[in-house]
CSV table of C-alpha atoms in Angstrom, one decimal:
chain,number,residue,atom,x,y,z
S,14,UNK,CA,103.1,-7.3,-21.3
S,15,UNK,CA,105.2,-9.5,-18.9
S,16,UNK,CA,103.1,-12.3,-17.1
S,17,UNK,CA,104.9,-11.6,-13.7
S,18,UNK,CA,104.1,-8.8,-12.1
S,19,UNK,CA,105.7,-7.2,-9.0
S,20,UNK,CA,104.6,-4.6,-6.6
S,21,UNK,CA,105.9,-2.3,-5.6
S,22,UNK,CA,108.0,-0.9,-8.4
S,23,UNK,CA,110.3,1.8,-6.3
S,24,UNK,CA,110.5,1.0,-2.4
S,25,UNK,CA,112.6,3.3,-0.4
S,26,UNK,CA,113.2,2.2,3.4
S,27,UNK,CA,114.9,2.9,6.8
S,28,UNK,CA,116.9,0.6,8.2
S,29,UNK,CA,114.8,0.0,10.8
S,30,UNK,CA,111.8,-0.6,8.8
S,31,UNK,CA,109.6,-3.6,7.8
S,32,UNK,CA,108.4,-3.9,4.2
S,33,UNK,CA,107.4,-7.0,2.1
S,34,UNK,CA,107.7,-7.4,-1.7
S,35,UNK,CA,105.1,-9.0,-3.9
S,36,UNK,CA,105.2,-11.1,-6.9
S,37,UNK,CA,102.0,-13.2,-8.9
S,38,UNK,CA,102.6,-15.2,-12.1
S,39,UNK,CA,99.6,-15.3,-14.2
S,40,UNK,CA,101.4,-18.1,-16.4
S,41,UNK,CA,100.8,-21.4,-15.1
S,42,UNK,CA,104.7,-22.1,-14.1
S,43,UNK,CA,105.4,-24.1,-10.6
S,44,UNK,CA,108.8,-23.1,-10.0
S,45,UNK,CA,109.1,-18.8,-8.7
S,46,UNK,CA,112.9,-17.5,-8.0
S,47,UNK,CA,113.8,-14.1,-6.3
S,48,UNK,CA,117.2,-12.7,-7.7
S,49,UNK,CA,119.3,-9.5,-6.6
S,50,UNK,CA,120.5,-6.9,-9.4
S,51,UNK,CA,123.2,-4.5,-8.0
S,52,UNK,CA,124.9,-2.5,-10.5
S,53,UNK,CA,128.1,-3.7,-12.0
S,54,UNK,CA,127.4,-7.4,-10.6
S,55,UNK,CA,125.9,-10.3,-12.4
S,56,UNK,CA,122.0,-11.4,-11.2
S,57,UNK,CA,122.4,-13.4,-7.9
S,58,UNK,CA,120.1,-16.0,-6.9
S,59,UNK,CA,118.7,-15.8,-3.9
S,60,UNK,CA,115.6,-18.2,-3.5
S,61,UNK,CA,114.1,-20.7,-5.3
S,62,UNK,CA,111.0,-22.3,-4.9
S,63,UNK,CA,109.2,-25.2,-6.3
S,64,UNK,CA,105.8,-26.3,-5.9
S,65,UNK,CA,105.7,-24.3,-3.3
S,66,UNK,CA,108.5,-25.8,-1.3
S,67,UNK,CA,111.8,-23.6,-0.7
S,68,UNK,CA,114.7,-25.7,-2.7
S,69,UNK,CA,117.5,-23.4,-3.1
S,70,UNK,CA,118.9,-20.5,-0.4
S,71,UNK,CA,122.0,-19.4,-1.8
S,72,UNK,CA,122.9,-18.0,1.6
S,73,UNK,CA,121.2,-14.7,2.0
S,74,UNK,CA,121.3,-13.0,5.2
S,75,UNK,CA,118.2,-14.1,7.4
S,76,UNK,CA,116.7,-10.3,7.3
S,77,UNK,CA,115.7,-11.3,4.1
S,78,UNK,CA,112.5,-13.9,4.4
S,79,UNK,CA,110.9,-15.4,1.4
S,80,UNK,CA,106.8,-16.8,1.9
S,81,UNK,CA,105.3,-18.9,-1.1
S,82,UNK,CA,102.0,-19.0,0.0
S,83,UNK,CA,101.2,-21.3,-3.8
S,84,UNK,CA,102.2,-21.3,-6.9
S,85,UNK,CA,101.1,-17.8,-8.3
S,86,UNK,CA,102.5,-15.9,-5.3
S,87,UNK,CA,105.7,-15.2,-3.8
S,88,UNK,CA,106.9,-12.6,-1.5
S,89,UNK,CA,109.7,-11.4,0.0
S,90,UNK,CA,109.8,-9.7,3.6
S,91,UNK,CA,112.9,-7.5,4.4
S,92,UNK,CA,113.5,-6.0,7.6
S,93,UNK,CA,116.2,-4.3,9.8
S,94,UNK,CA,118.4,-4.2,5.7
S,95,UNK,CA,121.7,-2.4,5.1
S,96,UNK,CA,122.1,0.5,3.2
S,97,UNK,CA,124.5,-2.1,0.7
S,98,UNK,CA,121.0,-4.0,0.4
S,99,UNK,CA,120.1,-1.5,-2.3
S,100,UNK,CA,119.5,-3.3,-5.9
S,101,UNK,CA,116.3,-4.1,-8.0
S,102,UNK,CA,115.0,-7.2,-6.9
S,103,UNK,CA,113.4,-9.6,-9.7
S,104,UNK,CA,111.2,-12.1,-9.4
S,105,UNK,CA,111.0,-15.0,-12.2
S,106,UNK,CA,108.8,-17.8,-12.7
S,107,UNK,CA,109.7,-21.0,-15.1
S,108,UNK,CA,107.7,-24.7,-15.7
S,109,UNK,CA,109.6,-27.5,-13.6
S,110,UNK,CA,110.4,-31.1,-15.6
S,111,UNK,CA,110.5,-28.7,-19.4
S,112,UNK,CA,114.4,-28.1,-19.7
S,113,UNK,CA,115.0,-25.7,-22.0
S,114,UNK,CA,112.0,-23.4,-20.8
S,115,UNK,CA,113.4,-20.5,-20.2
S,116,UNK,CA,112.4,-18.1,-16.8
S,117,UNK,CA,110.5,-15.1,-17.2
S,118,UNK,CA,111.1,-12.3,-15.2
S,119,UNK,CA,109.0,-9.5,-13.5
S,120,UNK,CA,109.8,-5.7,-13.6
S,121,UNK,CA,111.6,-5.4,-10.3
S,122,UNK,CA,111.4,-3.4,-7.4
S,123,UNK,CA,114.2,-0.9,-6.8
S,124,UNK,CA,114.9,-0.2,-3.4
S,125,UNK,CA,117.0,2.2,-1.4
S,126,UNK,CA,117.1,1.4,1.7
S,127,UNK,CA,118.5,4.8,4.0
C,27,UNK,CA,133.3,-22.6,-9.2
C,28,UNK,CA,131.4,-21.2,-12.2
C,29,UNK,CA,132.5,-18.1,-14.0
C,30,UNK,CA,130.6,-16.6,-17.0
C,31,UNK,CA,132.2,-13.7,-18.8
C,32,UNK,CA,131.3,-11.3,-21.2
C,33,UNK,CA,132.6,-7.8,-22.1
C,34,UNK,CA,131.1,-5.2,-20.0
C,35,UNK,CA,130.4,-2.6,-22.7
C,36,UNK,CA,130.2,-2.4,-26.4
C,37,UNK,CA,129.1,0.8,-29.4
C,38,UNK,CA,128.0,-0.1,-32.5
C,39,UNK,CA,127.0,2.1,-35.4
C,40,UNK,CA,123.0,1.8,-36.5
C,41,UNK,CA,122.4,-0.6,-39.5
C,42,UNK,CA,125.8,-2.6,-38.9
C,43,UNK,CA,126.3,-6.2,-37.2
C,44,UNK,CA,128.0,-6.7,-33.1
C,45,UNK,CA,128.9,-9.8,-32.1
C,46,UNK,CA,128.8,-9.9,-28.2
C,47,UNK,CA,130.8,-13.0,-26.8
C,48,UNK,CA,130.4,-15.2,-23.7
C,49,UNK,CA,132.5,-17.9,-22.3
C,50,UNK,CA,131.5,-19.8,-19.5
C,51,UNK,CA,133.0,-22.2,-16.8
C,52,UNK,CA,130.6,-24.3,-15.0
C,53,UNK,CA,130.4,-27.7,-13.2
C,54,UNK,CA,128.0,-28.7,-15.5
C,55,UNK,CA,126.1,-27.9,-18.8
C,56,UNK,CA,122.4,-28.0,-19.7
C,57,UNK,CA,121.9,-25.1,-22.0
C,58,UNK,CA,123.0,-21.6,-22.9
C,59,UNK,CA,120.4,-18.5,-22.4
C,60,UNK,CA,120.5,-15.2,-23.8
C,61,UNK,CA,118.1,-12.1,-22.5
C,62,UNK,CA,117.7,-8.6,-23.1
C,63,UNK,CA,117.2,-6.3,-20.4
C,64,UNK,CA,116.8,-2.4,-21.3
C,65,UNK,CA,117.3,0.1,-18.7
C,66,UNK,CA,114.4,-0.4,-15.8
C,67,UNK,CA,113.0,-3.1,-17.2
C,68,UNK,CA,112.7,-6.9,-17.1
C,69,UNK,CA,115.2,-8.9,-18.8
C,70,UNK,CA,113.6,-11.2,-21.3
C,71,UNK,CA,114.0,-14.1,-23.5
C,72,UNK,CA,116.2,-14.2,-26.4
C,73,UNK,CA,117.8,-17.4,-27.3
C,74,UNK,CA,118.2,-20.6,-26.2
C,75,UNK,CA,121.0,-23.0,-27.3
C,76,UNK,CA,122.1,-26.5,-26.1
C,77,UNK,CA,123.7,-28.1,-28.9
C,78,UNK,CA,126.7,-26.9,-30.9
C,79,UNK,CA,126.1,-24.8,-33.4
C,80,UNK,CA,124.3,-21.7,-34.8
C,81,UNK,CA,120.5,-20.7,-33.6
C,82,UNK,CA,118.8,-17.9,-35.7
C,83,UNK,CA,115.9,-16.0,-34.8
C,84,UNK,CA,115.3,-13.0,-37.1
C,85,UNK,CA,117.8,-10.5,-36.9
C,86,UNK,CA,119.1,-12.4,-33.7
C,87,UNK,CA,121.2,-15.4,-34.0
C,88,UNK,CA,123.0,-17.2,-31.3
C,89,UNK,CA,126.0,-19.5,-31.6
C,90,UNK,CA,127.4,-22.1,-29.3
C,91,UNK,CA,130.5,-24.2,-29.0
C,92,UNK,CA,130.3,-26.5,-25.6
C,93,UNK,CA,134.1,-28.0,-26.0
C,94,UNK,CA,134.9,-24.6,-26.1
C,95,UNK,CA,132.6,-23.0,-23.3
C,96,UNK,CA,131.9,-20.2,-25.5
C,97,UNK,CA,129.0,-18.4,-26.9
C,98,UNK,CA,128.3,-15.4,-28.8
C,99,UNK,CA,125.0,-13.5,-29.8
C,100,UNK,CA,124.9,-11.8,-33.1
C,101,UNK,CA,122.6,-8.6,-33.4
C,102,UNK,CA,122.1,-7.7,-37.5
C,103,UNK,CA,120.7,-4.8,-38.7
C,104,UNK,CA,121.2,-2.5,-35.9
C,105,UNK,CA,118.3,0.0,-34.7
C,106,UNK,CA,118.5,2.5,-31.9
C,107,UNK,CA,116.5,0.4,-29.7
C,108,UNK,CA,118.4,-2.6,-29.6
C,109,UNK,CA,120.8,-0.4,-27.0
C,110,UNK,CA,120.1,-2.2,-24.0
C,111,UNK,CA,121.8,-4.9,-21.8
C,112,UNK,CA,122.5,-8.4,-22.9
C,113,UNK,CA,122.9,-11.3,-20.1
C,114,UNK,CA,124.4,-14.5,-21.1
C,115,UNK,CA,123.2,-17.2,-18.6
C,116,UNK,CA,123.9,-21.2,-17.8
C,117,UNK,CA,121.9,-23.4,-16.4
C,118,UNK,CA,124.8,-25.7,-15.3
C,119,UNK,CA,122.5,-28.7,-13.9
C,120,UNK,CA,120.1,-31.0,-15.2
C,121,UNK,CA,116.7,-30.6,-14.8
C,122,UNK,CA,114.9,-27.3,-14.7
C,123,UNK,CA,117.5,-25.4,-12.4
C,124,UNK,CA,118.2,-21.8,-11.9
C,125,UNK,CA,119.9,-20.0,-14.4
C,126,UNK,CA,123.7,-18.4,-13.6
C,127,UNK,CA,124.1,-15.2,-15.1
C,128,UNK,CA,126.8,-13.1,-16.3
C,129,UNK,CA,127.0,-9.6,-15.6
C,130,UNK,CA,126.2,-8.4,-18.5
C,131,UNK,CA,127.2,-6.6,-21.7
C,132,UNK,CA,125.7,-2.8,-22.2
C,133,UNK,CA,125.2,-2.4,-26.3
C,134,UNK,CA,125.1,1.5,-27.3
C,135,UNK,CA,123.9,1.5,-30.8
C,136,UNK,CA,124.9,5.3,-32.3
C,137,UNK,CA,123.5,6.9,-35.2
């Protein structure tokens, strides 16, 4: 049973939609990442967060928006995407200042968006 | 840049040994990750290595050689459900940083 759980697992959207995805760590860590999974392509990082403060935007498009509201919950608001913005998303939570922790990661949300 | 590589596919017979091999260039070093990731599902841990040599962890072991910028991950005793994908990532800064990840290497274990 993972500790990071996302909702919701399959999202399918229009282009001209607005949708949010969730994540919650039940673990204790301080440090919350979104990554992109498209098939054939290694996991890119997209946001980082630590202690609630945005550290890292490894310059994704502004239609996607990330919200760390604390340090159990992250989010990620999408609106007006491309159909190339299909992938699994995955969420991963680690413990800041403890090097060689390693991150653990969430299920994913798949999403299509049409 | 940073570049991690690993071979996009490998088969293996059930009960035998793989080797799957990673070499990485990055600006910097601080440790060498291995997950699993089956089909649909999260990746997770594996091994963690950040001095030379060989890590072992059951039936898993991991090797590193930093002068070399290579890594491999050694699956023993092959079952059906080790068939999954295995990432190889860096974290190539000090400090608790994101990982870098390969894009992975898809294991087919056959009877």
């Amino acid at each position: 049973e993972t500790g990071v759980t996302q909702t919701p697992r399959h999202l399918v959207m229009g282009m001209t939609n607005k949708k949010s995805l969730k994540c919650e760590q039940h673990l204790g860590h301080n440090a919350m990442y979104w990554y992109k999974q498209s098939a054939k392509k290694p996991l890119e990082l997209m946001f980082v967060y630590s202690l609630e403060e945005r550290v890292e935007n490894n310059s994704v498009p502004s239609r996607f928006s990330p919200e760390c509201p604390n340090s159990s919950h992250l989010f990620l608001h999408l609106h007006t995407l491309q159909p190339e913005d299909s992938a699994l998303y995955l969420c991963a939570s680690s413990q800041e200042r403890w090097v060689n922790t390693e991150a653990f990661f969430g299920q994913g949300t798949r999403l299509t968006v049409v | 840049g940073q570049n991690i590589d690993q071979p996009t596919e490998m088969t293996a017979t059930e009960g035998a040994i793989v080797q799957i091999n990673c070499t990485y260039q990055t600006s910097g070093f601080n440790g060498l990750f291995w997950y699993q990731q089956h089909a649909g599902e999260a990746p997770t841990f594996l091994s963690y290595n950040v001095l030379d040599g060989l890590e072992e962890k059951g039936r898993f072991s991991s090797f590193l050689s930093r002068s070399k910028g290579y890594s491999y991950l050694l699956l023993k005793e092959l079952q059906m459900k080790d068939s999954a994908s295995y990432l190889c990532a860096v974290r190539d800064k000090t400090g608790n940083t994101p990982l870098v990840f390969g894009k992975g290497t898809r294991l087919s274990v056959i009877a």
